[in-house]
Amino acid sequence: MTSAPLTPAAVPAAPQKSAVSWAMDVLVWGGVIAVLLYSVDAVDLGNISRLFSGNESTRLFVHDLLRPDFSDWKMFVGKMWETVQIALWGTFLAVLFGIPLGLAAARNMAPAWVVTPVRWVMNLLRSVPDLVIGLLFVTAVGLGPLAGVLAITLNTAGVLAKLFSEAVESIDKGPVEGVRATGATKLHEIVWGVIPQVAPLWTSFALYRFESNSRSATVLGLIGAGGIGQVLFDSMNAFNFKAVSAIVIIVVVAVTLIDTLSQVMRKRLL
Protein backbone atom coordinates (compact mmCIF):
# COMPACT_ATOMS: atom_id res chain seq x y z
CA MET A 1 0.00 0.00 0.00
CA THR A 2 1.55 3.30 -1.07
CA SER A 3 1.08 6.38 0.99
CA ALA A 4 -0.34 9.49 -0.57
CA PRO A 5 2.20 12.18 -1.39
CA LEU A 6 2.46 14.88 1.23
CA THR A 7 1.31 18.30 0.13
CA PRO A 8 3.40 21.22 1.34
CA ALA A 9 1.77 23.32 4.02
CA ALA A 10 0.48 26.64 2.86
CA VAL A 11 2.73 29.55 3.73
CA PRO A 12 0.84 32.00 5.91
CA ALA A 13 0.46 35.48 4.58
CA ALA A 14 2.70 38.15 5.99
CA PRO A 15 1.07 40.23 8.72
CA GLN A 16 -0.43 43.43 7.45
CA LYS A 17 -0.24 46.74 9.28
CA SER A 18 -3.42 48.69 9.67
CA ALA A 19 -3.77 52.20 8.33
CA VAL A 20 -3.76 53.55 11.88
CA SER A 21 -0.48 51.74 12.63
CA TRP A 22 1.12 53.13 9.48
CA ALA A 23 -0.10 56.61 10.35
CA MET A 24 1.41 56.36 13.84
CA ASP A 25 4.76 55.20 12.39
CA VAL A 26 4.80 58.12 9.96
CA LEU A 27 3.86 60.53 12.74
CA VAL A 28 6.56 59.29 15.14
CA TRP A 29 9.44 59.02 12.66
CA GLY A 30 8.34 62.13 10.82
CA GLY A 31 8.40 63.97 14.14
CA VAL A 32 11.93 62.73 14.87
CA ILE A 33 13.15 63.89 11.45
CA ALA A 34 11.41 67.25 11.87
CA VAL A 35 13.08 67.81 15.27
CA LEU A 36 16.50 66.89 13.81
CA LEU A 37 16.08 69.35 10.95
CA TYR A 38 14.79 72.06 13.28
CA SER A 39 17.79 71.56 15.61
CA VAL A 40 20.50 71.99 12.95
CA ASP A 41 20.96 75.70 13.77
CA ALA A 42 20.53 75.21 17.51
CA VAL A 43 23.51 72.82 17.71
CA ASP A 44 25.56 74.85 15.20
CA LEU A 45 25.87 71.84 12.91
CA GLY A 46 26.25 74.09 9.90
CA ASN A 47 29.76 75.05 11.04
CA ILE A 48 31.11 71.49 11.14
CA SER A 49 33.44 72.45 8.27
CA ARG A 50 35.58 74.26 10.86
CA LEU A 51 36.78 70.84 11.94
CA PHE A 52 38.54 70.41 8.60
CA SER A 53 39.51 74.02 7.89
CA GLY A 54 43.20 73.51 8.66
CA ASN A 55 43.17 75.47 11.92
CA GLU A 56 46.74 75.83 13.23
CA SER A 57 45.73 75.22 16.85
CA THR A 58 44.06 71.97 15.89
CA ARG A 59 47.13 70.89 13.95
CA LEU A 60 49.43 71.56 16.91
CA PHE A 61 47.01 69.83 19.28
CA VAL A 62 46.92 66.67 17.14
CA HIS A 63 50.70 66.86 16.64
CA ASP A 64 51.30 66.74 20.42
CA LEU A 65 48.65 64.07 21.00
CA LEU A 66 50.50 61.77 18.64
CA ARG A 67 53.66 62.16 20.73
CA PRO A 68 52.75 61.07 24.28
CA ASP A 69 55.17 61.93 27.07
CA PHE A 70 55.50 59.11 29.62
CA SER A 71 58.25 60.76 31.66
CA ASP A 72 55.89 60.91 34.68
CA TRP A 73 54.34 57.50 34.06
CA LYS A 74 54.77 56.34 37.68
CA MET A 75 52.72 59.28 38.93
CA PHE A 76 50.11 58.74 36.18
CA VAL A 77 49.75 55.04 37.01
CA GLY A 78 49.51 55.83 40.74
CA LYS A 79 46.72 58.33 40.11
CA MET A 80 44.94 55.88 37.82
CA TRP A 81 45.10 53.26 40.56
CA GLU A 82 43.56 55.79 42.94
CA THR A 83 40.79 56.36 40.40
CA VAL A 84 40.08 52.62 40.22
CA GLN A 85 39.92 52.44 44.02
CA ILE A 86 37.45 55.33 44.07
CA ALA A 87 35.26 53.50 41.55
CA LEU A 88 35.56 50.21 43.46
CA TRP A 89 34.56 51.67 46.83
CA GLY A 90 31.82 53.80 45.28
CA THR A 91 30.32 50.76 43.55
CA PHE A 92 30.61 48.58 46.65
CA LEU A 93 28.81 51.10 48.85
CA ALA A 94 26.22 51.67 46.12
CA VAL A 95 25.44 47.94 46.06
CA LEU A 96 24.96 47.97 49.84
CA PHE A 97 22.45 50.83 49.52
CA GLY A 98 20.93 49.56 46.27
CA ILE A 99 19.87 46.15 47.60
CA PRO A 100 17.43 47.38 50.30
CA LEU A 101 16.24 50.22 48.04
CA GLY A 102 15.68 47.79 45.17
CA LEU A 103 13.67 45.42 47.35
CA ALA A 104 11.63 48.29 48.80
CA ALA A 105 10.90 49.63 45.29
CA ALA A 106 9.69 46.28 43.90
CA ARG A 107 5.91 46.23 43.64
CA ASN A 108 5.73 42.51 44.36
CA MET A 109 7.77 42.89 47.56
CA ALA A 110 6.55 46.07 49.24
CA PRO A 111 3.22 47.93 49.59
CA ALA A 112 2.47 50.97 47.44
CA TRP A 113 2.98 53.41 50.33
CA VAL A 114 6.61 52.19 50.54
CA VAL A 115 7.27 51.75 46.82
CA THR A 116 6.22 55.26 45.78
CA PRO A 117 8.51 57.34 48.06
CA VAL A 118 11.42 54.96 47.51
CA ARG A 119 11.07 55.35 43.75
CA TRP A 120 11.05 59.14 44.20
CA VAL A 121 14.35 58.88 46.09
CA MET A 122 15.79 56.64 43.36
CA ASN A 123 14.74 59.10 40.66
CA LEU A 124 16.37 61.96 42.58
CA LEU A 125 19.66 60.09 42.98
CA ARG A 126 19.75 59.14 39.29
CA SER A 127 18.74 62.52 37.91
CA VAL A 128 21.41 64.64 39.64
CA PRO A 129 24.68 64.48 37.59
CA ASP A 130 27.81 63.03 39.15
CA LEU A 131 29.62 66.36 38.85
CA VAL A 132 26.94 68.21 40.82
CA ILE A 133 26.97 65.61 43.59
CA GLY A 134 30.77 65.66 43.51
CA LEU A 135 30.85 69.45 43.96
CA LEU A 136 28.49 69.09 46.90
CA PHE A 137 30.79 66.60 48.62
CA VAL A 138 33.93 68.56 47.74
CA THR A 139 32.34 71.46 49.60
CA ALA A 140 31.34 69.21 52.50
CA VAL A 141 34.45 67.05 53.00
CA GLY A 142 37.08 68.95 51.03
CA LEU A 143 39.20 68.03 48.02
CA GLY A 144 40.27 64.41 47.69
CA PRO A 145 39.09 60.93 46.81
CA LEU A 146 36.46 60.74 49.57
CA ALA A 147 34.30 63.24 47.69
CA GLY A 148 34.58 61.06 44.57
CA VAL A 149 33.62 57.91 46.46
CA LEU A 150 30.54 59.54 47.98
CA ALA A 151 29.44 61.06 44.67
CA ILE A 152 29.69 57.73 42.85
CA THR A 153 27.94 55.97 45.74
CA LEU A 154 24.83 58.16 45.62
CA ASN A 155 24.43 58.27 41.85
CA THR A 156 25.15 54.55 41.36
CA ALA A 157 22.86 53.58 44.24
CA GLY A 158 19.94 55.18 42.41
CA VAL A 159 20.78 53.38 39.17
CA LEU A 160 21.37 49.98 40.77
CA ALA A 161 18.26 50.25 42.94
CA LYS A 162 16.13 50.70 39.82
CA LEU A 163 17.80 47.78 38.04
CA PHE A 164 17.59 45.59 41.16
CA SER A 165 13.88 46.36 41.63
CA GLU A 166 13.08 45.52 38.01
CA ALA A 167 14.90 42.20 38.37
CA VAL A 168 12.88 41.41 41.51
CA GLU A 169 9.60 42.26 39.78
CA SER A 170 10.36 39.75 37.01
CA ILE A 171 11.04 36.73 39.25
CA ASP A 172 9.06 33.50 39.24
CA LYS A 173 6.51 33.56 42.06
CA GLY A 174 6.66 29.78 42.57
CA PRO A 175 9.76 29.59 44.80
CA VAL A 176 8.55 32.53 46.89
CA GLU A 177 5.14 30.93 47.40
CA GLY A 178 6.81 27.63 48.27
CA VAL A 179 8.89 29.28 51.00
CA ARG A 180 5.80 31.15 52.24
CA ALA A 181 3.86 27.86 52.47
CA THR A 182 6.30 26.61 55.09
CA GLY A 183 5.27 29.45 57.38
CA ALA A 184 8.49 31.39 56.84
CA THR A 185 8.82 35.10 57.51
CA LYS A 186 9.16 37.81 54.86
CA LEU A 187 12.92 37.85 55.39
CA HIS A 188 13.11 34.11 54.68
CA GLU A 189 11.05 34.61 51.51
CA ILE A 190 13.59 37.18 50.30
CA VAL A 191 16.67 35.15 51.29
CA TRP A 192 15.51 31.78 49.94
CA GLY A 193 12.93 32.71 47.29
CA VAL A 194 14.09 36.01 45.78
CA ILE A 195 17.87 36.36 46.15
CA PRO A 196 18.77 33.05 44.41
CA GLN A 197 16.75 34.12 41.36
CA VAL A 198 18.11 37.67 41.05
CA ALA A 199 21.70 37.19 42.23
CA PRO A 200 23.13 36.54 38.72
CA LEU A 201 21.46 39.66 37.30
CA TRP A 202 22.44 41.78 40.28
CA THR A 203 26.06 40.65 39.90
CA SER A 204 26.06 41.53 36.21
CA PHE A 205 24.55 44.97 36.91
CA ALA A 206 27.11 45.71 39.64
CA LEU A 207 30.06 44.71 37.45
CA TYR A 208 28.78 46.85 34.59
CA ARG A 209 28.42 49.86 36.87
CA PHE A 210 31.94 49.32 38.18
CA GLU A 211 33.21 49.57 34.60
CA SER A 212 31.20 52.77 34.07
CA ASN A 213 32.30 54.23 37.40
CA SER A 214 35.96 53.76 36.46
CA ARG A 215 35.35 56.30 33.70
CA SER A 216 33.12 58.51 35.85
CA ALA A 217 35.77 58.69 38.56
CA THR A 218 38.19 60.11 35.98
CA VAL A 219 35.76 62.93 35.18
CA LEU A 220 35.15 63.63 38.89
CA GLY A 221 38.85 64.31 39.24
CA LEU A 222 38.32 67.47 37.19
CA ILE A 223 36.53 69.05 40.16
CA GLY A 224 39.12 67.96 42.70
CA ALA A 225 37.51 64.67 43.73
CA GLY A 226 40.76 62.72 43.51
CA GLY A 227 42.25 60.39 40.94
CA ILE A 228 43.87 60.94 37.58
CA GLY A 229 41.24 63.43 36.44
CA GLN A 230 42.91 66.23 38.40
CA VAL A 231 46.25 65.53 36.70
CA LEU A 232 44.50 65.43 33.32
CA PHE A 233 42.81 68.77 34.03
CA ASP A 234 46.07 70.42 35.12
CA SER A 235 47.87 69.13 32.01
CA MET A 236 45.13 70.48 29.76
CA ASN A 237 45.24 73.90 31.44
CA ALA A 238 49.02 73.97 30.96
CA PHE A 239 48.60 73.03 27.27
CA ASN A 240 50.83 70.04 27.92
CA PHE A 241 49.06 67.87 25.36
CA LYS A 242 51.87 65.31 25.26
CA ALA A 243 51.15 64.53 28.92
CA VAL A 244 47.41 64.56 28.14
CA SER A 245 48.01 61.96 25.45
CA ALA A 246 49.95 59.75 27.88
CA ILE A 247 47.19 60.04 30.51
CA VAL A 248 44.49 59.15 27.98
CA ILE A 249 46.45 56.07 26.90
CA ILE A 250 46.82 54.94 30.52
CA VAL A 251 43.08 55.47 31.12
CA VAL A 252 42.20 53.45 28.01
CA VAL A 253 44.50 50.61 29.04
CA ALA A 254 43.10 50.60 32.59
CA VAL A 255 39.47 50.59 31.44
CA THR A 256 40.24 47.78 28.97
CA LEU A 257 41.83 45.70 31.73
CA ILE A 258 38.83 46.33 33.99
CA ASP A 259 36.46 45.30 31.21
CA THR A 260 38.44 42.07 30.67
CA LEU A 261 38.45 41.34 34.40
CA SER A 262 34.70 41.94 34.58
CA GLN A 263 34.08 39.45 31.78
CA VAL A 264 36.17 36.83 33.56
CA MET A 265 34.26 37.44 36.81
CA ARG A 266 30.92 37.15 35.01
CA LYS A 267 31.91 33.77 33.59
CA ARG A 268 33.00 32.57 37.03
CA LEU A 269 30.00 33.89 38.97
CA LEU A 270 27.08 33.63 36.55
Tab-separated table of C-alpha atoms in Angstrom:
chain	number	residue	atom	x	y	z
A	1	MET	CA	0.000	0.000	0.000
A	2	THR	CA	1.547	3.302	-1.072
A	3	SER	CA	1.080	6.385	0.994
A	4	ALA	CA	-0.345	9.493	-0.573
A	5	PRO	CA	2.204	12.183	-1.386
A	6	LEU	CA	2.459	14.880	1.226
A	7	THR	CA	1.314	18.300	0.132
A	8	PRO	CA	3.397	21.224	1.337
A	9	ALA	CA	1.773	23.323	4.017
A	10	ALA	CA	0.480	26.642	2.863
A	11	VAL	CA	2.735	29.551	3.734
A	12	PRO	CA	0.839	31.997	5.908
A	13	ALA	CA	0.461	35.480	4.579
A	14	ALA	CA	2.699	38.151	5.988
A	15	PRO	CA	1.068	40.228	8.716
A	16	GLN	CA	-0.430	43.433	7.450
A	17	LYS	CA	-0.243	46.743	9.284
A	18	SER	CA	-3.418	48.688	9.673
A	19	ALA	CA	-3.772	52.201	8.329
A	20	VAL	CA	-3.757	53.551	11.885
A	21	SER	CA	-0.481	51.745	12.630
A	22	TRP	CA	1.119	53.127	9.478
A	23	ALA	CA	-0.098	56.613	10.352
A	24	MET	CA	1.414	56.365	13.840
A	25	ASP	CA	4.763	55.205	12.392
A	26	VAL	CA	4.803	58.121	9.959
A	27	LEU	CA	3.861	60.530	12.743
A	28	VAL	CA	6.562	59.290	15.140
A	29	TRP	CA	9.438	59.016	12.663
A	30	GLY	CA	8.337	62.129	10.823
A	31	GLY	CA	8.396	63.973	14.135
A	32	VAL	CA	11.927	62.728	14.875
A	33	ILE	CA	13.152	63.889	11.454
A	34	ALA	CA	11.413	67.249	11.867
A	35	VAL	CA	13.078	67.808	15.270
A	36	LEU	CA	16.495	66.890	13.812
A	37	LEU	CA	16.085	69.354	10.950
A	38	TYR	CA	14.792	72.060	13.284
A	39	SER	CA	17.791	71.563	15.613
A	40	VAL	CA	20.499	71.992	12.947
A	41	ASP	CA	20.964	75.699	13.772
A	42	ALA	CA	20.533	75.213	17.512
A	43	VAL	CA	23.506	72.816	17.707
A	44	ASP	CA	25.564	74.853	15.203
A	45	LEU	CA	25.870	71.837	12.914
A	46	GLY	CA	26.252	74.093	9.896
A	47	ASN	CA	29.760	75.050	11.035
A	48	ILE	CA	31.108	71.494	11.143
A	49	SER	CA	33.436	72.453	8.267
A	50	ARG	CA	35.583	74.259	10.859
A	51	LEU	CA	36.783	70.839	11.939
A	52	PHE	CA	38.540	70.410	8.599
A	53	SER	CA	39.507	74.019	7.890
A	54	GLY	CA	43.200	73.506	8.660
A	55	ASN	CA	43.166	75.466	11.922
A	56	GLU	CA	46.736	75.830	13.232
A	57	SER	CA	45.730	75.221	16.852
A	58	THR	CA	44.060	71.973	15.894
A	59	ARG	CA	47.135	70.892	13.952
A	60	LEU	CA	49.429	71.556	16.910
A	61	PHE	CA	47.014	69.826	19.282
A	62	VAL	CA	46.921	66.666	17.139
A	63	HIS	CA	50.702	66.856	16.644
A	64	ASP	CA	51.296	66.739	20.418
A	65	LEU	CA	48.650	64.075	21.004
A	66	LEU	CA	50.500	61.766	18.639
A	67	ARG	CA	53.665	62.160	20.733
A	68	PRO	CA	52.746	61.071	24.280
A	69	ASP	CA	55.166	61.934	27.067
A	70	PHE	CA	55.497	59.111	29.620
A	71	SER	CA	58.248	60.755	31.656
A	72	ASP	CA	55.888	60.909	34.681
A	73	TRP	CA	54.341	57.497	34.065
A	74	LYS	CA	54.775	56.345	37.681
A	75	MET	CA	52.717	59.277	38.930
A	76	PHE	CA	50.111	58.742	36.180
A	77	VAL	CA	49.750	55.039	37.008
A	78	GLY	CA	49.515	55.832	40.736
A	79	LYS	CA	46.724	58.333	40.114
A	80	MET	CA	44.941	55.880	37.821
A	81	TRP	CA	45.101	53.255	40.555
A	82	GLU	CA	43.564	55.791	42.943
A	83	THR	CA	40.789	56.360	40.398
A	84	VAL	CA	40.083	52.617	40.220
A	85	GLN	CA	39.921	52.437	44.021
A	86	ILE	CA	37.447	55.329	44.072
A	87	ALA	CA	35.263	53.501	41.548
A	88	LEU	CA	35.557	50.206	43.461
A	89	TRP	CA	34.557	51.669	46.825
A	90	GLY	CA	31.816	53.803	45.277
A	91	THR	CA	30.324	50.760	43.549
A	92	PHE	CA	30.606	48.575	46.653
A	93	LEU	CA	28.811	51.103	48.853
A	94	ALA	CA	26.220	51.671	46.116
A	95	VAL	CA	25.437	47.942	46.059
A	96	LEU	CA	24.955	47.972	49.842
A	97	PHE	CA	22.452	50.833	49.520
A	98	GLY	CA	20.933	49.561	46.274
A	99	ILE	CA	19.871	46.152	47.601
A	100	PRO	CA	17.430	47.380	50.298
A	101	LEU	CA	16.242	50.220	48.039
A	102	GLY	CA	15.675	47.792	45.171
A	103	LEU	CA	13.673	45.422	47.353
A	104	ALA	CA	11.633	48.291	48.802
A	105	ALA	CA	10.902	49.627	45.292
A	106	ALA	CA	9.693	46.276	43.903
A	107	ARG	CA	5.911	46.235	43.643
A	108	ASN	CA	5.729	42.512	44.359
A	109	MET	CA	7.773	42.886	47.560
A	110	ALA	CA	6.548	46.066	49.238
A	111	PRO	CA	3.222	47.926	49.592
A	112	ALA	CA	2.470	50.967	47.444
A	113	TRP	CA	2.983	53.411	50.328
A	114	VAL	CA	6.605	52.192	50.544
A	115	VAL	CA	7.268	51.748	46.820
A	116	THR	CA	6.217	55.264	45.775
A	117	PRO	CA	8.511	57.343	48.065
A	118	VAL	CA	11.422	54.957	47.514
A	119	ARG	CA	11.073	55.352	43.753
A	120	TRP	CA	11.055	59.139	44.199
A	121	VAL	CA	14.346	58.882	46.090
A	122	MET	CA	15.788	56.642	43.362
A	123	ASN	CA	14.737	59.104	40.660
A	124	LEU	CA	16.365	61.957	42.582
A	125	LEU	CA	19.656	60.087	42.983
A	126	ARG	CA	19.747	59.137	39.295
A	127	SER	CA	18.739	62.517	37.908
A	128	VAL	CA	21.412	64.638	39.636
A	129	PRO	CA	24.678	64.478	37.591
A	130	ASP	CA	27.813	63.034	39.152
A	131	LEU	CA	29.624	66.362	38.849
A	132	VAL	CA	26.939	68.214	40.824
A	133	ILE	CA	26.970	65.607	43.591
A	134	GLY	CA	30.766	65.664	43.512
A	135	LEU	CA	30.853	69.448	43.957
A	136	LEU	CA	28.487	69.087	46.897
A	137	PHE	CA	30.791	66.603	48.622
A	138	VAL	CA	33.929	68.559	47.738
A	139	THR	CA	32.339	71.462	49.602
A	140	ALA	CA	31.338	69.209	52.504
A	141	VAL	CA	34.445	67.049	52.998
A	142	GLY	CA	37.078	68.950	51.028
A	143	LEU	CA	39.200	68.032	48.023
A	144	GLY	CA	40.266	64.414	47.689
A	145	PRO	CA	39.094	60.925	46.812
A	146	LEU	CA	36.458	60.736	49.575
A	147	ALA	CA	34.295	63.238	47.690
A	148	GLY	CA	34.578	61.064	44.570
A	149	VAL	CA	33.623	57.907	46.456
A	150	LEU	CA	30.540	59.537	47.981
A	151	ALA	CA	29.437	61.063	44.674
A	152	ILE	CA	29.687	57.734	42.852
A	153	THR	CA	27.940	55.974	45.737
A	154	LEU	CA	24.835	58.165	45.617
A	155	ASN	CA	24.433	58.266	41.855
A	156	THR	CA	25.147	54.552	41.357
A	157	ALA	CA	22.863	53.576	44.244
A	158	GLY	CA	19.944	55.181	42.409
A	159	VAL	CA	20.780	53.382	39.165
A	160	LEU	CA	21.370	49.978	40.768
A	161	ALA	CA	18.260	50.253	42.942
A	162	LYS	CA	16.129	50.697	39.824
A	163	LEU	CA	17.799	47.777	38.039
A	164	PHE	CA	17.588	45.592	41.159
A	165	SER	CA	13.882	46.363	41.633
A	166	GLU	CA	13.078	45.519	38.006
A	167	ALA	CA	14.899	42.202	38.373
A	168	VAL	CA	12.884	41.412	41.513
A	169	GLU	CA	9.597	42.263	39.784
A	170	SER	CA	10.357	39.750	37.005
A	171	ILE	CA	11.037	36.730	39.254
A	172	ASP	CA	9.059	33.495	39.242
A	173	LYS	CA	6.509	33.564	42.059
A	174	GLY	CA	6.660	29.782	42.574
A	175	PRO	CA	9.763	29.593	44.799
A	176	VAL	CA	8.550	32.530	46.892
A	177	GLU	CA	5.141	30.933	47.404
A	178	GLY	CA	6.811	27.630	48.271
A	179	VAL	CA	8.893	29.284	51.001
A	180	ARG	CA	5.796	31.146	52.238
A	181	ALA	CA	3.858	27.864	52.470
A	182	THR	CA	6.299	26.607	55.086
A	183	GLY	CA	5.268	29.447	57.383
A	184	ALA	CA	8.488	31.389	56.841
A	185	THR	CA	8.817	35.096	57.514
A	186	LYS	CA	9.164	37.806	54.861
A	187	LEU	CA	12.918	37.846	55.385
A	188	HIS	CA	13.107	34.114	54.682
A	189	GLU	CA	11.055	34.609	51.512
A	190	ILE	CA	13.590	37.178	50.303
A	191	VAL	CA	16.672	35.147	51.286
A	192	TRP	CA	15.506	31.779	49.944
A	193	GLY	CA	12.928	32.712	47.290
A	194	VAL	CA	14.091	36.006	45.782
A	195	ILE	CA	17.868	36.359	46.150
A	196	PRO	CA	18.769	33.046	44.410
A	197	GLN	CA	16.751	34.123	41.361
A	198	VAL	CA	18.107	37.671	41.046
A	199	ALA	CA	21.704	37.192	42.231
A	200	PRO	CA	23.130	36.537	38.719
A	201	LEU	CA	21.464	39.656	37.295
A	202	TRP	CA	22.436	41.779	40.279
A	203	THR	CA	26.065	40.649	39.898
A	204	SER	CA	26.060	41.532	36.212
A	205	PHE	CA	24.550	44.972	36.911
A	206	ALA	CA	27.112	45.707	39.639
A	207	LEU	CA	30.058	44.714	37.447
A	208	TYR	CA	28.778	46.851	34.595
A	209	ARG	CA	28.415	49.858	36.872
A	210	PHE	CA	31.942	49.318	38.181
A	211	GLU	CA	33.208	49.573	34.600
A	212	SER	CA	31.198	52.772	34.071
A	213	ASN	CA	32.305	54.234	37.398
A	214	SER	CA	35.955	53.756	36.457
A	215	ARG	CA	35.354	56.302	33.704
A	216	SER	CA	33.119	58.513	35.853
A	217	ALA	CA	35.773	58.693	38.563
A	218	THR	CA	38.188	60.107	35.980
A	219	VAL	CA	35.758	62.927	35.184
A	220	LEU	CA	35.152	63.626	38.886
A	221	GLY	CA	38.850	64.309	39.238
A	222	LEU	CA	38.316	67.470	37.188
A	223	ILE	CA	36.534	69.054	40.160
A	224	GLY	CA	39.122	67.960	42.696
A	225	ALA	CA	37.514	64.675	43.728
A	226	GLY	CA	40.757	62.718	43.507
A	227	GLY	CA	42.246	60.394	40.937
A	228	ILE	CA	43.873	60.936	37.585
A	229	GLY	CA	41.241	63.430	36.444
A	230	GLN	CA	42.912	66.231	38.402
A	231	VAL	CA	46.254	65.526	36.696
A	232	LEU	CA	44.496	65.434	33.322
A	233	PHE	CA	42.808	68.768	34.026
A	234	ASP	CA	46.069	70.415	35.121
A	235	SER	CA	47.871	69.128	32.015
A	236	MET	CA	45.133	70.480	29.756
A	237	ASN	CA	45.242	73.901	31.435
A	238	ALA	CA	49.019	73.974	30.957
A	239	PHE	CA	48.596	73.031	27.269
A	240	ASN	CA	50.826	70.038	27.922
A	241	PHE	CA	49.063	67.871	25.363
A	242	LYS	CA	51.867	65.314	25.262
A	243	ALA	CA	51.146	64.527	28.923
A	244	VAL	CA	47.407	64.560	28.138
A	245	SER	CA	48.008	61.956	25.454
A	246	ALA	CA	49.950	59.746	27.875
A	247	ILE	CA	47.195	60.039	30.507
A	248	VAL	CA	44.494	59.152	27.984
A	249	ILE	CA	46.449	56.072	26.902
A	250	ILE	CA	46.816	54.944	30.520
A	251	VAL	CA	43.083	55.467	31.125
A	252	VAL	CA	42.198	53.450	28.006
A	253	VAL	CA	44.501	50.606	29.038
A	254	ALA	CA	43.102	50.598	32.586
A	255	VAL	CA	39.473	50.587	31.440
A	256	THR	CA	40.239	47.784	28.970
A	257	LEU	CA	41.829	45.699	31.733
A	258	ILE	CA	38.827	46.334	33.994
A	259	ASP	CA	36.457	45.295	31.206
A	260	THR	CA	38.440	42.075	30.666
A	261	LEU	CA	38.451	41.341	34.398
A	262	SER	CA	34.697	41.935	34.585
A	263	GLN	CA	34.084	39.452	31.779
A	264	VAL	CA	36.170	36.828	33.564
A	265	MET	CA	34.262	37.443	36.807
A	266	ARG	CA	30.925	37.153	35.011
A	267	LYS	CA	31.907	33.773	33.592
A	268	ARG	CA	32.995	32.571	37.029
A	269	LEU	CA	30.001	33.889	38.968
A	270	LEU	CA	27.080	33.630	36.553
